[in-house]
Amino acid sequence: MAVQMQGVRRKTIAATAAGLMLTTAGCYRDTGGTTGTATPDAAQQQQELVITTPPGKGQVDRITWALYRGTTSIDPITAGDYPEITVTSLMCEALFRQSPDGTVEPGLATKLDYPDPKTAVLTLREGVTFWDGSPMTSADVAFSIERNIDPKQGGYWGPVVDRIASVKATGPLEVTLELKEPDYWLRNVLSYMPGIVVSKRYVEAKGKDYGTVKGGAMCTGSYKFGQWRTGDVLSVVRNDAYWNSSVKPLVRQIDFKGIPDEATLTAALVTGEVDGGYMELPLSTLDQVRASGTVNIHRGPSYLIDAMIIADMGRGVLSDARVRRALSMAIDREGYIRTLYKGTAQPARALGTPATWGYERETFQRAWDALPETKVDLEAARKLVQEAGATGKTVRFGFSNELNKLVTEANLVRSAAEKIGLKAELKAVSADAYSGFFLDPKARADVDAFFTTNYPNWADPAALYASLSVPGGPQDYGSYRNKKTADLLEKVRGTEDPAKRAEATVEAQALLAEDLPWIPVVAPDTVLVLNKKLTGATVSSHHLFAPWADQLGAVG
């Protein structure tokens, strides 16, 4: 599932037996230096991608970390966009944990068993404590899961836990989930925000203030909530009483600062005012930042997909699949990568890109190879537009003129539309207002399409596909209705056999590639910009799902 980047989305990675990321995007390695090579052409185009930087060696008192905007909530049930998730994942822990290579391992729970297809039993880890020293109990775990299910809480993640009928603490270290239908996504779902455990006592005391500037948070992680000023820096501090004594973070305090302006961010990175950040929005000044000599730029695998969402599949010029396909064929993806991403992305044939193939890789590779290539074909695109009777008709794209990424992409797509006989208009809104396209049907009614940087929340394309294809899903923005696609993805969720899940997923993928409710554009890499004095941060989508700075520290 995913969300917009508050203008680019709210809101996983493939691993081999050796624990490495291997995709057609290039060559991935761990810090041990073991490598795996993808296709020769891709390898020639890409420098080596990494999933981690070498662990830090020295203590650091305080650093500043950039986010593309300020944080609005650290309550996991409402944390859905990059700033909120990056901060919350550093402080709070889930029942299962995603590793830098995308594999899912035990976390606050040691296992999840299915005594029968409609019953799931969690076994909890002993000795876990919250920041205030109180023990984590099965009651805390049941309460945390229930908050996601209860619609009165206003949480975001209800659709991914909607097969849970009841949650009960059935022992000191046991929680039992009764299911409405079989759900073999549960372990993965409980490895990110819906699986984060909070203190029942603390949350009940804070009420609606929990997760806000006023109410703070209470979790179990290696970093704890420090200070937060409205509209300003949010600070986290090292938890020296962390229950896992094998983890000893080197950085005492991390100050998270929202910097939406690209010029300001560039200057802050070059001067050292900001020590690091994940570039969720592509930085067009990346070459300038690299040349400064102040930072290292690390690239790694990512679940991300840069795509265009059709605002309403039932109206407008883009309601015709032939026009959608024509527009996709006209987009100059290679030029977009050069101009905006500075080489840190690859053209995307599907929404579920190679870094999300966490199982049955051969099945996904065959399906990917069978999809149409992404080369520009204006002649064929014009023909499709003519066949649809759409020549000369107007299509309107929503974007924010305050975010360089959206400005660049909107102009790219407008140019593509005009080259194939369509008229194109751009509707500009503020960065804050851009989230309305994701949250408000009335805002979407004013445009034909808008843009997203999206991802599944674990290493499975079906997690993203279901979010936009199943009616009522968390990303059912354009009312895409193809019963076969939805039925296939519901089947995937209820199927235990991974091979059968993959087969159904690629069948759904083929339908999505034909229908194009979202048009995939490019697959960005994870881009970490880090001051040369620092090392130890992960370089993958891991930073959205698990503590990513436990090994961050001074180089020497």
Coordinates of C-alpha atoms in Angstrom, one line a residue:
M1 CA 0.0 0.0 0.0
A2 CA 1.1 3.5 -0.3
V3 CA 0.1 7.1 0.1
Q4 CA 1.0 10.4 -1.4
M5 CA 4.2 12.2 -0.6
Q6 CA 1.9 15.0 0.7
G7 CA 2.0 16.0 -2.8
V8 CA 3.9 13.1 -4.0
R9 CA 2.3 10.4 -1.9
R10 CA 1.4 9.1 1.6
K11 CA 2.3 6.3 2.6
T12 CA 9.1 -3.4 -0.5
I13 CA 12.8 -5.1 -1.8
A14 CA 13.9 -8.4 -3.2
A15 CA 16.5 -10.5 -1.5
T16 CA 18.5 -13.6 -2.5
A17 CA 19.5 -16.3 -0.2
A18 CA 22.7 -14.5 0.4
G19 CA 20.8 -11.5 1.7
L20 CA 21.6 -9.3 -1.3
M21 CA 19.4 -7.2 -3.6
L22 CA 19.7 -8.3 -7.2
T23 CA 17.5 -6.7 -9.8
T24 CA 17.8 -5.5 -13.4
A25 CA 18.5 -2.1 -12.0
G26 CA 22.1 -2.9 -11.5
C27 CA 24.5 -4.4 -9.0
Y28 CA 23.7 -4.3 -5.2
R29 CA 26.0 -5.2 -2.4
D30 CA 26.1 -5.3 1.3
T31 CA 28.8 -3.8 3.5
G32 CA 30.8 -7.0 3.3
G33 CA 31.5 -6.3 -0.3
T34 CA 29.7 -9.4 -1.8
T35 CA 28.2 -8.5 -5.1
G36 CA 25.7 -9.7 -7.6
T37 CA 25.5 -8.5 -11.1
A38 CA 22.3 -7.8 -13.0
T39 CA 21.9 -7.6 -16.8
P40 CA 25.1 -6.3 -18.5
D41 CA 23.3 -3.3 -20.1
A42 CA 21.9 -2.2 -16.8
A43 CA 25.2 -2.7 -15.0
Q44 CA 27.0 -0.5 -17.6
Q45 CA 24.5 2.3 -17.0
Q46 CA 24.5 2.1 -13.2
Q47 CA 27.2 2.5 -10.5
E48 CA 27.0 -0.1 -7.8
L49 CA 24.1 0.3 -5.5
V50 CA 24.4 -0.5 -1.8
I51 CA 21.9 -1.4 0.9
T52 CA 24.0 -0.1 3.9
T53 CA 26.9 2.2 4.5
P54 CA 29.8 1.0 6.8
P55 CA 28.9 1.2 10.5
G56 CA 29.9 4.3 12.3
K57 CA 32.8 4.1 14.7
G58 CA 32.7 7.3 16.7
Q59 CA 30.2 9.1 19.0
V60 CA 28.3 12.1 17.7
D61 CA 26.5 14.5 19.9
R62 CA 24.0 16.0 17.6
I63 CA 23.1 16.0 13.9
T64 CA 20.4 17.7 11.7
W65 CA 18.5 15.5 9.3
A66 CA 16.5 16.9 6.4
L67 CA 12.9 16.0 5.5
Y68 CA 11.1 17.4 2.4
R69 CA 8.6 19.0 4.8
G70 CA 7.9 19.2 8.5
T71 CA 6.4 16.3 10.5
T72 CA 2.7 16.5 11.3
S73 CA 2.2 13.3 13.4
I74 CA 4.2 10.5 15.1
D75 CA 1.2 8.3 15.8
P76 CA 1.7 5.2 13.7
I77 CA -2.0 4.9 12.8
T78 CA -1.9 8.3 11.1
A79 CA 1.8 8.3 10.0
G80 CA 1.5 7.7 6.2
D81 CA 3.8 10.1 4.4
Y82 CA 7.6 10.1 4.2
P83 CA 8.4 12.6 7.0
E84 CA 6.1 10.9 9.5
I85 CA 7.3 7.4 8.7
T86 CA 11.0 8.2 8.7
V87 CA 10.8 9.7 12.1
T88 CA 8.3 7.2 13.6
S89 CA 10.2 4.2 12.4
L90 CA 13.3 5.5 14.1
M91 CA 11.6 5.6 17.5
C92 CA 9.0 2.9 17.4
E93 CA 9.2 -0.8 16.7
A94 CA 6.9 -3.2 15.0
L95 CA 6.0 -6.8 15.8
F96 CA 8.1 -7.9 12.8
R97 CA 11.1 -6.0 11.3
Q98 CA 12.0 -5.4 7.8
S99 CA 15.8 -5.6 7.2
P100 CA 17.8 -3.4 4.8
D101 CA 17.6 -6.1 2.2
G102 CA 13.8 -6.3 2.5
T103 CA 13.5 -9.6 4.3
V104 CA 11.1 -9.7 7.2
E105 CA 12.4 -10.9 10.5
P106 CA 11.1 -11.3 14.1
G107 CA 10.7 -8.0 15.9
L108 CA 8.7 -7.4 19.1
A109 CA 7.1 -10.7 18.2
T110 CA 9.2 -13.8 17.7
K111 CA 6.7 -15.6 15.4
L112 CA 3.2 -15.8 13.9
D113 CA 1.5 -19.1 13.7
Y114 CA -1.7 -20.2 11.9
P115 CA -3.4 -23.0 13.9
D116 CA -6.1 -22.8 11.2
P117 CA -6.6 -20.5 8.2
K118 CA -8.8 -18.1 10.2
T119 CA -6.7 -17.9 13.4
A120 CA -3.3 -16.3 13.8
V121 CA -1.3 -16.4 17.0
L122 CA 1.5 -14.0 17.9
T123 CA 4.2 -15.0 20.3
L124 CA 5.8 -11.9 21.9
R125 CA 9.4 -11.3 22.8
E126 CA 10.3 -11.3 26.5
G127 CA 12.0 -8.4 28.3
V128 CA 10.8 -5.5 26.0
T129 CA 10.2 -2.2 27.8
F130 CA 8.9 1.2 26.8
W131 CA 11.0 4.3 27.2
D132 CA 9.5 4.9 30.6
G133 CA 10.7 1.5 31.8
S134 CA 7.3 -0.1 31.9
P135 CA 7.1 -3.6 30.3
M136 CA 5.5 -4.3 27.0
T137 CA 2.5 -6.6 27.6
S138 CA 0.2 -8.6 25.4
A139 CA -2.5 -6.0 26.3
D140 CA -0.3 -3.3 24.8
V141 CA 0.0 -5.3 21.6
A142 CA -3.7 -6.1 21.3
F143 CA -4.5 -2.4 22.0
S144 CA -2.0 -1.2 19.3
I145 CA -3.5 -3.5 16.6
E146 CA -7.1 -2.6 17.6
R147 CA -6.4 1.1 17.1
N148 CA -5.8 0.4 13.5
I149 CA -9.0 -1.6 13.2
D150 CA -11.3 0.9 15.0
P151 CA -12.7 3.4 12.5
K152 CA -13.4 5.9 15.3
Q153 CA -9.6 6.3 15.7
G154 CA -9.3 7.8 12.2
G155 CA -6.3 5.8 11.3
Y156 CA -5.0 5.2 7.8
W157 CA -4.2 1.5 7.8
G158 CA -7.7 0.0 8.3
P159 CA -7.8 -1.6 4.8
V160 CA -4.7 -3.7 5.5
V161 CA -6.1 -5.1 8.7
D162 CA -9.8 -5.4 7.6
R163 CA -9.7 -9.2 7.7
I164 CA -9.1 -9.2 11.5
A165 CA -12.4 -9.9 13.3
S166 CA -11.0 -9.7 16.8
V167 CA -7.8 -9.3 18.8
K168 CA -7.3 -10.8 22.2
A169 CA -4.4 -11.0 24.7
T170 CA -4.6 -14.8 25.3
G171 CA -1.5 -15.0 27.5
P172 CA 1.3 -12.9 29.0
L173 CA 3.3 -13.3 25.7
E174 CA 0.5 -14.3 23.4
V175 CA -2.0 -12.4 21.2
T176 CA -4.6 -14.2 19.1
L177 CA -6.2 -12.8 16.0
E178 CA -9.4 -14.2 14.7
L179 CA -9.8 -13.6 11.0
K180 CA -12.8 -13.0 8.8
E181 CA -10.9 -14.6 5.9
P182 CA -7.5 -16.2 5.6
D183 CA -4.8 -13.5 5.5
Y184 CA -1.2 -14.5 4.7
W185 CA -0.1 -10.9 4.4
L186 CA -0.4 -10.4 8.1
R187 CA 3.3 -11.0 9.0
N188 CA 4.3 -8.4 6.4
V189 CA 1.5 -6.0 7.4
L190 CA 2.7 -6.1 11.0
S191 CA 6.3 -5.2 9.9
Y192 CA 5.5 -1.5 9.5
M193 CA 3.1 1.1 10.8
P194 CA 0.1 -1.2 11.5
G195 CA 2.4 -3.5 13.6
I196 CA 4.0 -0.8 15.7
V197 CA 3.4 -1.2 19.4
V198 CA 2.6 1.8 21.7
S199 CA 1.9 2.0 25.4
K200 CA -1.8 1.5 26.1
R201 CA -1.5 3.4 29.4
Y202 CA 0.2 6.4 27.8
V203 CA -2.0 6.6 24.8
E204 CA -5.2 6.4 26.9
A205 CA -3.8 9.2 29.1
K206 CA -3.0 11.5 26.2
G207 CA -6.2 10.7 24.2
K208 CA -6.4 12.6 20.9
D209 CA -3.2 14.5 21.7
Y210 CA -1.1 11.3 21.3
G211 CA 1.4 11.6 18.5
T212 CA 1.1 15.4 18.4
V213 CA 3.4 18.2 19.6
K214 CA 1.3 18.3 22.8
G215 CA 1.0 14.6 23.5
G216 CA 4.4 13.2 22.3
A217 CA 4.7 9.4 22.0
M218 CA 5.6 6.3 24.0
C219 CA 7.3 3.4 22.2
T220 CA 10.0 0.8 22.7
G221 CA 12.8 1.9 20.3
S222 CA 16.4 2.8 20.5
Y223 CA 15.6 6.5 20.1
K224 CA 12.9 8.3 22.1
F225 CA 10.8 11.4 21.6
G226 CA 12.7 14.6 22.6
Q227 CA 11.4 18.0 21.8
W228 CA 9.0 19.2 19.1
R229 CA 8.1 22.8 18.3
T230 CA 5.1 23.5 16.2
G231 CA 6.2 24.2 12.6
D232 CA 9.8 23.6 13.6
V233 CA 12.4 21.0 14.4
L234 CA 11.4 17.6 15.9
S235 CA 14.2 16.1 18.0
V236 CA 14.7 12.5 19.0
V237 CA 17.3 11.4 21.6
R238 CA 19.1 8.2 22.2
N239 CA 17.3 5.8 24.6
D240 CA 20.2 4.7 26.8
A241 CA 17.8 2.3 28.6
Y242 CA 16.9 0.5 25.4
W243 CA 15.8 -3.1 26.1
N244 CA 18.0 -4.6 23.4
S245 CA 21.5 -4.1 25.0
S246 CA 23.2 -5.3 21.8
V247 CA 22.1 -2.1 20.0
K248 CA 24.0 1.1 21.1
P249 CA 23.4 4.1 18.9
L250 CA 26.3 6.4 18.5
V251 CA 24.4 9.7 17.8
R252 CA 23.0 11.2 20.9
Q253 CA 20.4 13.5 19.3
I254 CA 18.9 13.8 15.8
D255 CA 17.0 17.0 14.8
F256 CA 14.5 16.5 12.0
K257 CA 14.0 19.6 9.9
G258 CA 11.5 20.1 7.0
I259 CA 13.2 21.9 4.1
P260 CA 10.8 21.9 1.1
D261 CA 12.8 24.5 -0.9
E262 CA 15.4 22.9 -3.1
A263 CA 17.8 25.8 -3.1
T264 CA 17.7 26.0 0.7
L265 CA 18.3 22.3 1.0
T266 CA 21.2 22.4 -1.4
A267 CA 22.9 25.2 0.5
A268 CA 22.3 23.5 3.8
L269 CA 23.9 20.2 2.6
V270 CA 26.9 22.0 1.0
T271 CA 27.7 24.1 4.0
G272 CA 27.1 21.3 6.5
E273 CA 24.2 23.0 8.2
V274 CA 22.3 19.8 7.4
D275 CA 24.1 16.5 8.0
G276 CA 22.0 14.2 5.8
G277 CA 18.7 13.1 4.4
Y278 CA 17.0 10.7 2.1
M279 CA 16.0 12.5 -1.1
E280 CA 12.4 11.4 -1.4
L281 CA 11.9 14.2 -3.8
P282 CA 14.7 14.1 -6.5
L283 CA 17.2 16.8 -6.1
S284 CA 18.0 18.5 -9.4
T285 CA 21.1 20.0 -7.9
L286 CA 22.6 16.6 -7.0
D287 CA 25.6 17.2 -9.2
Q288 CA 26.3 20.5 -7.5
V289 CA 25.9 18.8 -4.0
R290 CA 28.2 16.0 -5.1
A291 CA 30.9 18.4 -6.4
S292 CA 30.9 20.4 -3.1
G293 CA 33.1 17.8 -1.4
T294 CA 31.1 18.0 1.8
V295 CA 28.9 15.0 1.4
N296 CA 28.9 11.4 0.0
I297 CA 25.9 10.4 -2.2
H298 CA 24.9 6.8 -1.7
R299 CA 22.5 5.0 -4.0
G300 CA 20.5 1.9 -3.2
P301 CA 17.6 -0.3 -4.1
S302 CA 14.1 1.2 -3.6
Y303 CA 10.5 0.1 -3.6
L304 CA 9.6 3.5 -5.2
I305 CA 7.6 4.1 -8.3
D306 CA 7.2 7.5 -9.9
A307 CA 3.8 7.3 -11.6
M308 CA 0.8 9.3 -12.9
I309 CA -2.6 8.6 -11.3
I310 CA -5.8 8.8 -13.5
A311 CA -8.1 11.0 -11.3
D312 CA -11.3 9.3 -12.5
M313 CA -11.5 6.2 -14.7
G314 CA -15.0 7.1 -15.6
R315 CA -14.7 10.5 -17.1
G316 CA -12.6 12.7 -19.4
V317 CA -10.2 12.0 -22.2
L318 CA -8.2 9.6 -20.1
S319 CA -11.2 7.4 -19.4
D320 CA -10.3 5.7 -22.7
A321 CA -7.6 3.1 -22.2
R322 CA -6.2 3.8 -25.7
V323 CA -5.5 7.4 -24.8
R324 CA -3.8 6.3 -21.5
R325 CA -1.6 3.8 -23.5
A326 CA -0.8 6.5 -26.0
L327 CA 0.3 9.0 -23.4
S328 CA 2.5 6.3 -21.8
M329 CA 4.1 5.6 -25.1
A330 CA 4.8 9.3 -25.6
I331 CA 6.6 10.0 -22.3
D332 CA 10.4 10.5 -22.7
R333 CA 11.5 8.6 -19.6
E334 CA 15.2 8.6 -20.4
G335 CA 15.1 12.4 -20.7
Y336 CA 13.2 12.7 -17.5
I337 CA 15.8 10.6 -15.7
R338 CA 18.7 12.7 -17.1
T339 CA 17.0 16.0 -16.3
L340 CA 15.5 15.4 -12.9
Y341 CA 16.9 12.3 -11.4
K342 CA 20.5 12.8 -12.6
G343 CA 20.7 9.1 -13.5
T344 CA 19.3 7.8 -10.2
A345 CA 16.3 6.0 -11.7
Q346 CA 15.4 3.6 -14.4
P347 CA 12.4 3.4 -16.8
A348 CA 9.5 1.4 -15.4
R349 CA 7.5 -1.2 -17.3
A350 CA 5.2 -1.8 -14.3
L351 CA 4.3 -0.3 -11.0
G352 CA 5.9 -3.2 -9.1
T353 CA 9.6 -2.8 -10.1
P354 CA 12.3 -5.4 -9.7
A355 CA 13.4 -4.2 -6.2
T356 CA 10.0 -5.3 -4.9
W357 CA 10.3 -8.9 -6.0
G358 CA 10.8 -10.4 -2.5
Y359 CA 10.0 -13.9 -3.5
E360 CA 9.6 -16.1 -6.6
R361 CA 11.9 -13.8 -8.5
E362 CA 12.0 -15.9 -11.7
T363 CA 8.2 -15.6 -12.0
F364 CA 8.3 -11.9 -11.7
Q365 CA 11.3 -11.5 -14.1
R366 CA 9.5 -13.5 -16.8
A367 CA 6.4 -11.4 -16.4
W368 CA 8.5 -8.2 -16.5
D369 CA 10.3 -9.2 -19.6
A370 CA 7.0 -9.9 -21.3
L371 CA 5.7 -6.3 -20.7
P372 CA 6.0 -3.7 -23.4
E373 CA 9.3 -1.8 -23.5
T374 CA 9.3 1.9 -22.5
K375 CA 10.7 3.4 -25.7
V376 CA 9.0 6.5 -27.1
D377 CA 6.8 5.7 -30.1
L378 CA 5.0 8.9 -31.1
E379 CA 3.6 7.5 -34.4
A380 CA 1.9 4.6 -32.7
A381 CA 0.7 6.9 -29.9
R382 CA -0.9 9.4 -32.4
K383 CA -2.7 6.5 -34.1
L384 CA -4.2 5.4 -30.8
V385 CA -5.4 8.9 -30.0
Q386 CA -7.0 9.1 -33.4
E387 CA -8.7 5.7 -33.0
A388 CA -10.1 7.0 -29.7
G389 CA -11.5 10.1 -31.3
A390 CA -9.5 12.2 -28.9
T391 CA -7.4 14.3 -31.2
G392 CA -7.7 18.0 -30.2
K393 CA -9.3 17.2 -26.9
T394 CA -8.0 18.6 -23.6
V395 CA -6.4 16.8 -20.7
R396 CA -5.7 18.6 -17.5
F397 CA -2.8 17.6 -15.1
G398 CA -2.7 18.6 -11.5
F399 CA 0.7 19.6 -10.0
S400 CA 2.3 21.9 -7.4
N401 CA 4.3 24.8 -8.7
E402 CA 6.2 24.8 -5.4
L403 CA 7.8 21.4 -5.9
N404 CA 10.4 21.1 -8.6
K405 CA 9.8 17.4 -9.1
L406 CA 6.2 18.0 -9.9
V407 CA 6.9 21.0 -12.1
T408 CA 9.3 19.0 -14.2
E409 CA 7.0 16.0 -14.4
A410 CA 4.0 18.0 -15.3
N411 CA 5.8 19.7 -18.1
L412 CA 7.2 16.4 -19.3
V413 CA 3.7 14.9 -19.6
R414 CA 2.2 18.0 -21.1
S415 CA 4.8 17.9 -23.8
A416 CA 4.1 14.2 -24.4
A417 CA 0.3 14.9 -24.7
E418 CA 0.8 17.7 -27.1
K419 CA 3.0 15.7 -29.4
I420 CA 0.3 13.1 -29.9
G421 CA -2.5 15.4 -30.8
L422 CA -4.0 16.3 -27.4
K423 CA -4.4 19.7 -25.8
A424 CA -2.9 19.9 -22.4
E425 CA -3.5 22.2 -19.4
L426 CA -1.7 22.4 -16.1
K427 CA -3.5 23.1 -12.8
A428 CA -1.1 24.5 -10.3
V429 CA -1.7 24.4 -6.5
S430 CA 0.4 25.0 -3.5
A431 CA 2.5 22.2 -2.0
D432 CA 0.1 21.9 0.9
A433 CA -2.9 21.9 -1.3
Y434 CA -1.5 19.2 -3.5
S435 CA -2.4 16.6 -0.9
G436 CA -6.0 17.3 -1.7
F437 CA -5.8 15.3 -4.9
F438 CA -5.2 12.3 -2.7
L439 CA -7.6 13.1 0.1
D440 CA -10.5 15.0 -1.5
P441 CA -12.6 13.7 -4.4
K442 CA -13.7 17.3 -5.1
A443 CA -10.1 18.3 -5.7
R444 CA -9.6 15.3 -8.1
A445 CA -12.7 16.3 -10.0
D446 CA -10.9 19.4 -11.3
V447 CA -8.1 17.4 -13.0
D448 CA -7.7 14.3 -15.2
A449 CA -4.5 13.1 -13.7
F450 CA -1.9 13.9 -11.0
F451 CA 1.5 12.5 -9.9
T452 CA 2.8 10.3 -7.2
T453 CA 5.9 8.7 -5.9
N454 CA 4.6 5.5 -4.4
Y455 CA 5.6 2.1 -3.1
P456 CA 4.4 -1.1 -1.6
N457 CA 5.0 -1.4 2.1
W458 CA 6.9 -4.7 1.8
A459 CA 8.7 -6.7 -0.9
D460 CA 5.6 -7.7 -3.0
P461 CA 4.1 -5.8 -5.9
A462 CA 0.7 -7.1 -4.9
A463 CA 0.8 -5.0 -1.8
L464 CA 0.8 -1.9 -4.1
Y465 CA -1.5 -3.3 -6.7
A466 CA -4.2 -4.2 -4.1
S467 CA -4.2 -0.7 -2.7
L468 CA -5.4 0.8 -5.9
S469 CA -7.3 -2.1 -7.5
V470 CA -9.5 -3.4 -4.7
P471 CA -12.6 -1.2 -4.3
G472 CA -12.4 0.9 -1.1
G473 CA -8.6 0.3 -0.9
P474 CA -6.4 3.0 0.6
Q475 CA -5.4 4.3 -2.8
D476 CA -8.7 3.8 -4.7
Y477 CA -8.4 7.4 -6.0
G478 CA -9.6 7.0 -9.5
S479 CA -12.3 4.3 -8.9
Y480 CA -10.5 1.7 -11.1
R481 CA -13.0 -1.2 -11.5
N482 CA -11.8 -4.4 -13.0
K483 CA -13.4 -7.3 -11.1
K484 CA -10.8 -9.8 -12.4
T485 CA -7.9 -7.7 -11.2
A486 CA -9.5 -7.2 -7.7
D487 CA -10.4 -10.9 -7.4
L488 CA -6.9 -11.9 -8.3
L489 CA -5.4 -9.7 -5.6
E490 CA -7.9 -10.8 -3.0
K491 CA -6.9 -14.4 -3.9
V492 CA -3.2 -13.5 -3.4
R493 CA -3.9 -12.3 0.1
G494 CA -5.6 -15.5 1.1
T495 CA -3.2 -17.9 -0.6
E496 CA -0.5 -19.6 1.6
D497 CA 1.7 -20.9 -1.3
P498 CA 4.2 -18.3 -2.4
A499 CA 4.4 -19.7 -6.0
K500 CA 0.6 -19.4 -6.4
R501 CA 0.6 -15.9 -4.9
A502 CA 3.2 -14.8 -7.5
E503 CA 1.3 -16.4 -10.4
A504 CA -1.8 -14.5 -9.4
T505 CA 0.1 -11.3 -8.9
V506 CA 1.7 -11.3 -12.3
E507 CA -1.7 -12.0 -13.9
A508 CA -3.1 -9.0 -12.1
Q509 CA 0.0 -7.0 -13.2
A510 CA -0.7 -7.8 -16.8
L511 CA -4.3 -6.5 -16.5
L512 CA -3.0 -3.3 -14.8
A513 CA -0.4 -2.8 -17.6
E514 CA -3.3 -3.0 -20.1
D515 CA -5.8 -0.8 -18.2
L516 CA -3.2 1.7 -16.8
P517 CA -5.2 3.2 -14.0
W518 CA -1.8 4.5 -13.0
I519 CA 0.9 5.1 -15.6
P520 CA 4.3 3.9 -14.4
V521 CA 7.0 6.4 -15.4
V522 CA 10.3 5.6 -13.7
A523 CA 11.7 3.6 -10.7
P524 CA 13.8 5.9 -8.5
D525 CA 16.7 4.6 -6.5
T526 CA 17.1 5.3 -2.8
V527 CA 19.4 8.4 -2.6
L528 CA 21.1 9.1 0.7
V529 CA 23.1 12.3 1.0
L530 CA 25.3 12.1 4.0
N531 CA 28.0 14.4 5.4
K532 CA 31.5 12.8 4.8
K533 CA 32.0 12.8 8.6
L534 CA 29.2 10.3 9.0
T535 CA 28.5 6.7 8.0
G536 CA 26.2 3.9 9.1
A537 CA 22.8 4.8 7.7
T538 CA 21.0 2.3 5.5
V539 CA 20.5 2.9 1.8
S540 CA 17.3 1.3 0.9
S541 CA 13.5 1.6 1.6
H542 CA 14.4 0.2 5.0
H543 CA 14.4 3.7 6.4
L544 CA 10.6 3.9 6.0
F545 CA 9.9 0.7 7.9
A546 CA 12.5 0.1 10.7
P547 CA 15.2 1.9 12.8
W548 CA 17.6 3.1 10.1
A549 CA 20.2 5.0 12.3
D550 CA 21.1 2.4 14.9
Q551 CA 24.6 2.2 13.3
L552 CA 24.9 5.9 12.3
G553 CA 28.0 7.6 13.7
A554 CA 31.3 9.3 13.0
V555 CA 33.5 7.8 10.3
G556 CA 36.4 7.3 12.7

